[in-house]
PDB file of C-alpha atoms in Angstrom:
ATOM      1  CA  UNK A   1       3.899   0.631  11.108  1.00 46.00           C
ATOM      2  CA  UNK A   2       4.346  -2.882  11.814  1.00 43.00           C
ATOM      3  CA  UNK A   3       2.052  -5.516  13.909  1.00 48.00           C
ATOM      4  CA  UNK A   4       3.226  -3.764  16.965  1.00 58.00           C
ATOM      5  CA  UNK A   5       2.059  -0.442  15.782  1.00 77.00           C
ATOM      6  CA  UNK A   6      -1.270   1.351  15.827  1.00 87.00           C
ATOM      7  CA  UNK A   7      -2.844   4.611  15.310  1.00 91.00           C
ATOM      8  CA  UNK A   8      -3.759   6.029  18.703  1.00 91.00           C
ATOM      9  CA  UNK A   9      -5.183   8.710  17.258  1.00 92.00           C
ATOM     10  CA  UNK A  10      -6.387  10.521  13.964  1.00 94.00           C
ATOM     11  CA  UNK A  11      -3.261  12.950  13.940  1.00 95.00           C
ATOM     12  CA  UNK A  12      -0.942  10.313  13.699  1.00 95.00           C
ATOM     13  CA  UNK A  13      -2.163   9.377  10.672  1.00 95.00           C
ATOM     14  CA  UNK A  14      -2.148  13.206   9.458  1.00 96.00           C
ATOM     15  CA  UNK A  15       1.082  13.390  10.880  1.00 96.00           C
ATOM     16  CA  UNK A  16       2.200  10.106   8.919  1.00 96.00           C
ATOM     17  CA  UNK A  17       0.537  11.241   5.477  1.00 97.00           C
ATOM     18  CA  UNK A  18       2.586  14.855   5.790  1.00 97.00           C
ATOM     19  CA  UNK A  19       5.547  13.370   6.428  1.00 97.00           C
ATOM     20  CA  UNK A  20       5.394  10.653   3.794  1.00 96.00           C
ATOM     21  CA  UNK A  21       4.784  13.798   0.983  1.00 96.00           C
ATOM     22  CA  UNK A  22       7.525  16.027   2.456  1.00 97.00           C
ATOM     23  CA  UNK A  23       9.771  13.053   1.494  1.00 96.00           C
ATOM     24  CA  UNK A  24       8.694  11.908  -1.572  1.00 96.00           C
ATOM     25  CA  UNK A  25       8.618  15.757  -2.610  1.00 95.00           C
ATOM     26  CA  UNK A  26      11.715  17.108  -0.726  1.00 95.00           C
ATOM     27  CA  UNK A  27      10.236  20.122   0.832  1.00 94.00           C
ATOM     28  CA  UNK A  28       8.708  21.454   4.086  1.00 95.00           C
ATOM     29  CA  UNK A  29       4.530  20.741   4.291  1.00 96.00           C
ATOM     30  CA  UNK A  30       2.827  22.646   7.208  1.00 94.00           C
ATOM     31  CA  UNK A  31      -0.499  23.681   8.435  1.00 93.00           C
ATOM     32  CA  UNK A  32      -2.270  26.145   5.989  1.00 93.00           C
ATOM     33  CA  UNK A  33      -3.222  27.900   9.444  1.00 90.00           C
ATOM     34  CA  UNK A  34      -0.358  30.698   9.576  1.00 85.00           C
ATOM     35  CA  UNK A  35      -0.093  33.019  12.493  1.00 80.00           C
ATOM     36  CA  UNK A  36       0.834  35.765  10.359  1.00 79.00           C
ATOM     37  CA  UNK A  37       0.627  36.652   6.511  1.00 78.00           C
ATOM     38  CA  UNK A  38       3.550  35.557   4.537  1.00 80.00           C
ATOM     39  CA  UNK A  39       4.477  36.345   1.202  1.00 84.00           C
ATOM     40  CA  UNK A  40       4.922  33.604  -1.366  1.00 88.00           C
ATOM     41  CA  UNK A  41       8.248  33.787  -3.069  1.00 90.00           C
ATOM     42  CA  UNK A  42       7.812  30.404  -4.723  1.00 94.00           C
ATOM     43  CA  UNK A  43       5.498  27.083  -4.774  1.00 96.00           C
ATOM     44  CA  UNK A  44       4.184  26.146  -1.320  1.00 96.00           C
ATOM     45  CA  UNK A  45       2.397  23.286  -0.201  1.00 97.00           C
ATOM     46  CA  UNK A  46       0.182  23.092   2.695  1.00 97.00           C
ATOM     47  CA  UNK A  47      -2.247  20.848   4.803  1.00 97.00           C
ATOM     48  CA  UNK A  48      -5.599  21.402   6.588  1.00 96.00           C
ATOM     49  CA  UNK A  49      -7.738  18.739   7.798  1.00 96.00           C
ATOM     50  CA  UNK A  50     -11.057  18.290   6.529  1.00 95.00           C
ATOM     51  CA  UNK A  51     -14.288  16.122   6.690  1.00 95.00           C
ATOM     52  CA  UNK A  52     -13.816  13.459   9.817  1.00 93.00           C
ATOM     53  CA  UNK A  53     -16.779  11.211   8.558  1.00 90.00           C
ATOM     54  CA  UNK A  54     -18.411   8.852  10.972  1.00 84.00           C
ATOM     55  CA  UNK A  55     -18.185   5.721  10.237  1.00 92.00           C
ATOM     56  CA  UNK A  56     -21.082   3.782  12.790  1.00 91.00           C
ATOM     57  CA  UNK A  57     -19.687   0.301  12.622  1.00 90.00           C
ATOM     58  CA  UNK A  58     -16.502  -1.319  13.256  1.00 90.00           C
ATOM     59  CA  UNK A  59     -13.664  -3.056  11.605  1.00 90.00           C
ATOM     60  CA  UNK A  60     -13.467  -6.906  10.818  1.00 88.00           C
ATOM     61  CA  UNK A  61     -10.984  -6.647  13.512  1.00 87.00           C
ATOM     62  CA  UNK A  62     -13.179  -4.924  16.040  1.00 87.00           C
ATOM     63  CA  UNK A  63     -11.230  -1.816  15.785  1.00 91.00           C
ATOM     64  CA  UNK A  64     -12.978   1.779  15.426  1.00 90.00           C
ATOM     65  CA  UNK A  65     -13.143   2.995  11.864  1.00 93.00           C
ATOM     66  CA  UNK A  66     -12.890   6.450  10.968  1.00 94.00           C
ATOM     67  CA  UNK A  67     -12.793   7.960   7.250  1.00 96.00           C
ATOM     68  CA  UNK A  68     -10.459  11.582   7.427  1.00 96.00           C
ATOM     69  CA  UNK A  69     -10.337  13.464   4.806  1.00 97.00           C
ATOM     70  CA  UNK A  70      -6.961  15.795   4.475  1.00 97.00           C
ATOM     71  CA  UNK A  71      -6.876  19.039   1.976  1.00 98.00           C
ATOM     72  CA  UNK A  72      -3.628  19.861   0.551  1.00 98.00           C
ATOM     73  CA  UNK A  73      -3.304  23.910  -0.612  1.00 97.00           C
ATOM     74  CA  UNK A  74      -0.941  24.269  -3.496  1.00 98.00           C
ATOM     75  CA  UNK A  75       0.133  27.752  -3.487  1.00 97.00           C
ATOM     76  CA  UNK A  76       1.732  29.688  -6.240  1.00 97.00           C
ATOM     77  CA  UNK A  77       2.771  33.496  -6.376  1.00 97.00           C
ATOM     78  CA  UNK A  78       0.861  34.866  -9.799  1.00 96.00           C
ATOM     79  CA  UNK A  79       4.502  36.765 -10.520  1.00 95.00           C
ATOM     80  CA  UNK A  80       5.708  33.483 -11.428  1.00 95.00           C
ATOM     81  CA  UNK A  81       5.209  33.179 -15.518  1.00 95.00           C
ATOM     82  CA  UNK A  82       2.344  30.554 -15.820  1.00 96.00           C
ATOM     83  CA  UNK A  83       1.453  30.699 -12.274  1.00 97.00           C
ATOM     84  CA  UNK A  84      -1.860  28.207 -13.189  1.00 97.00           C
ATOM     85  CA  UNK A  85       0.621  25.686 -14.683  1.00 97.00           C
ATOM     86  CA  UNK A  86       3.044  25.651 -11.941  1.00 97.00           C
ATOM     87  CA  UNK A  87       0.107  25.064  -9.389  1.00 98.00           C
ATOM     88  CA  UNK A  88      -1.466  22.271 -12.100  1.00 98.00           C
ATOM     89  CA  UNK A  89       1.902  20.494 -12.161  1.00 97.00           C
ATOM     90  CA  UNK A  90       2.557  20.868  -8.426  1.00 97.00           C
ATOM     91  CA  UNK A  91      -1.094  19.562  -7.477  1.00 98.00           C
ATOM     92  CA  UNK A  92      -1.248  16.390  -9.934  1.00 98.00           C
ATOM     93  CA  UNK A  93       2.324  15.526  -8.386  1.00 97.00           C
ATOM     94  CA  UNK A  94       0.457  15.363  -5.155  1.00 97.00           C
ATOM     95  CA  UNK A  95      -1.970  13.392  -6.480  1.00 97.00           C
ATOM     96  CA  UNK A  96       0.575  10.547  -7.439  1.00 97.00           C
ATOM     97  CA  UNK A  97       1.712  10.651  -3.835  1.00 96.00           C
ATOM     98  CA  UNK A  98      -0.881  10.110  -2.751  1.00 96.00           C
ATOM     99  CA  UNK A  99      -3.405   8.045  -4.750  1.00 95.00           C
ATOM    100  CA  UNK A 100      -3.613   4.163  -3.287  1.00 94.00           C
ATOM    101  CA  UNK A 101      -1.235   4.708  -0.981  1.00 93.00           C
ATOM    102  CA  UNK A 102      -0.701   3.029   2.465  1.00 93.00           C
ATOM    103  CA  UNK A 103       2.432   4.974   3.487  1.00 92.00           C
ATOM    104  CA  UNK A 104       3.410   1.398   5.085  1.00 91.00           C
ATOM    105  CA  UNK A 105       0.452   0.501   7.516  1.00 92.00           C
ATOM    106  CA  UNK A 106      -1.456  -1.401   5.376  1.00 90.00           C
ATOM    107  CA  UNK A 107      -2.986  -3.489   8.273  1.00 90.00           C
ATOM    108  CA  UNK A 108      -4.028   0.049   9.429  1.00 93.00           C
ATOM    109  CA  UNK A 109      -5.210   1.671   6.584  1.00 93.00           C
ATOM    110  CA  UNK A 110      -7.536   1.384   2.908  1.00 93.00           C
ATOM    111  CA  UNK A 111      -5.958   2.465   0.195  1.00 93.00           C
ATOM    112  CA  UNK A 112      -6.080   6.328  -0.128  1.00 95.00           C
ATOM    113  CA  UNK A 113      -8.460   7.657  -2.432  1.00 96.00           C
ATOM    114  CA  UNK A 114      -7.650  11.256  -4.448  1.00 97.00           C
ATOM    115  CA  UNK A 115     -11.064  12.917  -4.236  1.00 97.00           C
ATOM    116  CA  UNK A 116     -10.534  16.107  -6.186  1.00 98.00           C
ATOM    117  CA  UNK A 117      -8.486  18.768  -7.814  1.00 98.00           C
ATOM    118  CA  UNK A 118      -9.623  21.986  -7.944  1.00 98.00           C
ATOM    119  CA  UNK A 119      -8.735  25.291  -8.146  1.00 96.00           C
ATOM    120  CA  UNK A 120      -9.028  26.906  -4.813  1.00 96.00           C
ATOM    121  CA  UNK A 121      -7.822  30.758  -4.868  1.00 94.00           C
ATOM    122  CA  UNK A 122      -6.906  33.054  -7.150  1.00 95.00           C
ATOM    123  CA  UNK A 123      -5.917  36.254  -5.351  1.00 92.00           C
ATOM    124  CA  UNK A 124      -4.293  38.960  -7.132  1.00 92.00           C
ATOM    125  CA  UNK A 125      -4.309  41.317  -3.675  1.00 90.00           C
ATOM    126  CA  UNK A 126      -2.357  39.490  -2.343  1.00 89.00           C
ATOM    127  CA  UNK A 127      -0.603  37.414  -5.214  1.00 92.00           C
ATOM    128  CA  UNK A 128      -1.768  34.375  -4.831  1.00 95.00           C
ATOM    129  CA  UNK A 129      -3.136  31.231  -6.937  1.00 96.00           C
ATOM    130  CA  UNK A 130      -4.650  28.197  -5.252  1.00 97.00           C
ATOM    131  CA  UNK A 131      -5.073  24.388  -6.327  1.00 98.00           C
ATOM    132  CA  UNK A 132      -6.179  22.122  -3.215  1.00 98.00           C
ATOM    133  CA  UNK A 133      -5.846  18.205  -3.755  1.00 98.00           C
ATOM    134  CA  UNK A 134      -8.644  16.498  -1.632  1.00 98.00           C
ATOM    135  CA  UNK A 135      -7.999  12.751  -0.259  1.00 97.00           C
ATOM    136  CA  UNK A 136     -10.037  10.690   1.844  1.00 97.00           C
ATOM    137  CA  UNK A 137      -8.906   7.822   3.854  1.00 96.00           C
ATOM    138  CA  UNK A 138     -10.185   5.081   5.719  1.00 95.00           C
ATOM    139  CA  UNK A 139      -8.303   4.385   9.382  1.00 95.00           C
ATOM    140  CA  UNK A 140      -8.260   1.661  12.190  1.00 93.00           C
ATOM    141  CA  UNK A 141      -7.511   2.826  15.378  1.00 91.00           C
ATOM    142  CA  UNK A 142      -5.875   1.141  18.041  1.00 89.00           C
ATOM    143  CA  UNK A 143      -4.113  -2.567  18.550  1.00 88.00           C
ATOM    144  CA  UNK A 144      -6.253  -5.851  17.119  1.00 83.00           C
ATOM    145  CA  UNK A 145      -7.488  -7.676  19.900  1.00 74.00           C
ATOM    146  CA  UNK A 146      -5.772 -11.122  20.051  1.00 64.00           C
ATOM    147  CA  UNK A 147      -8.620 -13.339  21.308  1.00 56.00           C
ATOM    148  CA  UNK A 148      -9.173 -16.869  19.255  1.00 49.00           C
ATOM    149  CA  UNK A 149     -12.090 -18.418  19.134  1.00 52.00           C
ATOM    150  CA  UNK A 150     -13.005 -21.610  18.754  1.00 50.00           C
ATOM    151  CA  UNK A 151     -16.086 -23.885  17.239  1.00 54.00           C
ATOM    152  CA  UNK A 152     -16.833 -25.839  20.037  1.00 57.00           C
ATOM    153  CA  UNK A 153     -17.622 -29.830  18.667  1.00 55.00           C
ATOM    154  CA  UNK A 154     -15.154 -28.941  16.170  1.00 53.00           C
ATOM    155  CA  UNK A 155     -12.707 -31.783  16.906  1.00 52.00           C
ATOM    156  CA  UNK A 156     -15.423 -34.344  17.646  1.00 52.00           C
ATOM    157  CA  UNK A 157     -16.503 -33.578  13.880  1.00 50.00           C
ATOM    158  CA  UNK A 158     -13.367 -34.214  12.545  1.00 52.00           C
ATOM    159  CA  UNK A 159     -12.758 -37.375  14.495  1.00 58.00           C
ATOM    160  CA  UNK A 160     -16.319 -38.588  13.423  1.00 60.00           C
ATOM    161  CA  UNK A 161     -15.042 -37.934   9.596  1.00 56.00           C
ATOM    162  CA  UNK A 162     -12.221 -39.639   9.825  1.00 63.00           C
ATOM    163  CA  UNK A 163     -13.749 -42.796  11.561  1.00 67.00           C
ATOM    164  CA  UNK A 164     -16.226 -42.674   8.725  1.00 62.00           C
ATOM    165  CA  UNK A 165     -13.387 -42.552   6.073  1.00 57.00           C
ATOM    166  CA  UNK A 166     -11.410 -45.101   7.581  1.00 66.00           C
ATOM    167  CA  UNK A 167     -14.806 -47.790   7.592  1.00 65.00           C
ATOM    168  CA  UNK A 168     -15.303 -46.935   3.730  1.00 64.00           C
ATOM    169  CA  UNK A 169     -12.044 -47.811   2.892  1.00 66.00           C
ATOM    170  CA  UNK A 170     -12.631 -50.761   5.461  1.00 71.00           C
ATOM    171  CA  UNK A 171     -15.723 -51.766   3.363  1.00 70.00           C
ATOM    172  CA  UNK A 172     -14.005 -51.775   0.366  1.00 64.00           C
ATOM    173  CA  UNK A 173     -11.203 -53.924   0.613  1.00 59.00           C
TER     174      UNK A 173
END
């Protein structure tokens, strides 16, 4: 995001934070709301949306705030040997990604803030074991008005300041 740029809406911003971990992690990230039951063959990382927070005041630059929180499920098959390892090494990975990150819209966006890391699921019906990393950030939405605004007198001042300068160093000579 540059100047130019702006959140529209809060699922830009999810849609910015997935894509910013399936890069830095090289694999696919989607909703952890499935259609259909699928069996786990290896690590899988998902995302669900959680806590939209409202925030009742506005930014410095008179844009609405809103504080999102986003819930990624790190899910591991328990036939993998040390199933609760793989799941603590694949969540705290997350974690890095994610912890004080921007993901390049800093004008947009506080710094994002890893909330928790616990484990989630463990499901031995259906294979399963769970980790979800919890982060919280805050978001501006929409462009910054451009409006300047001026202290009326403020010139006058100035000019009085100067006259006054100029008579001191008038006087003392």
């Amino acid at each position: 995001m540059n100047s130019n740029t702006f959140f529209r809406s809060p699922r830009e911003w999810v849609l910015l934070v997935v894509n910013h971990l399936e890069q830095r992690l090289t694999l696919k990230v989607d909703t952890v709301y499935r259609r259909q039951a699928v069996e786990l063959a290896h690590t899988t990382i998902s995302y669900h949306i959680g806590e939209a927070e409202p925030v009742n005041e506005y930014a410095n630059d008179g844009r609405h705030l809103h504080d999102i929180e986003l819930r990624f499920l790190v899910e591991v098959p328990i036939s993998m040997d040390g199933f609760d390892l793989e799941a603590l090494d694949a969540s705290t990975r997350v974690e890095r990604e994610l912890l004080n990150q921007q993901f390049g819209a800093s004008s947009d966006l506080d710094g994002a803030v890893v909330v928790s890391n616990l484990p989630s699921k463990f499901d031995p019906k259906n294979g399963v074991f769970a980790r979800t990393v919890t982060m919280k950030q805050r978001i501006r939405l929409g462009p910054v008005e451009e409006s300047w605004h001026y202290i009326d007198g403020g010139s006058h001042h100035a000019n009085q300041a100067d006259e006054t300068c100029e008579r001191i160093r008038e006087e003392g000579s």
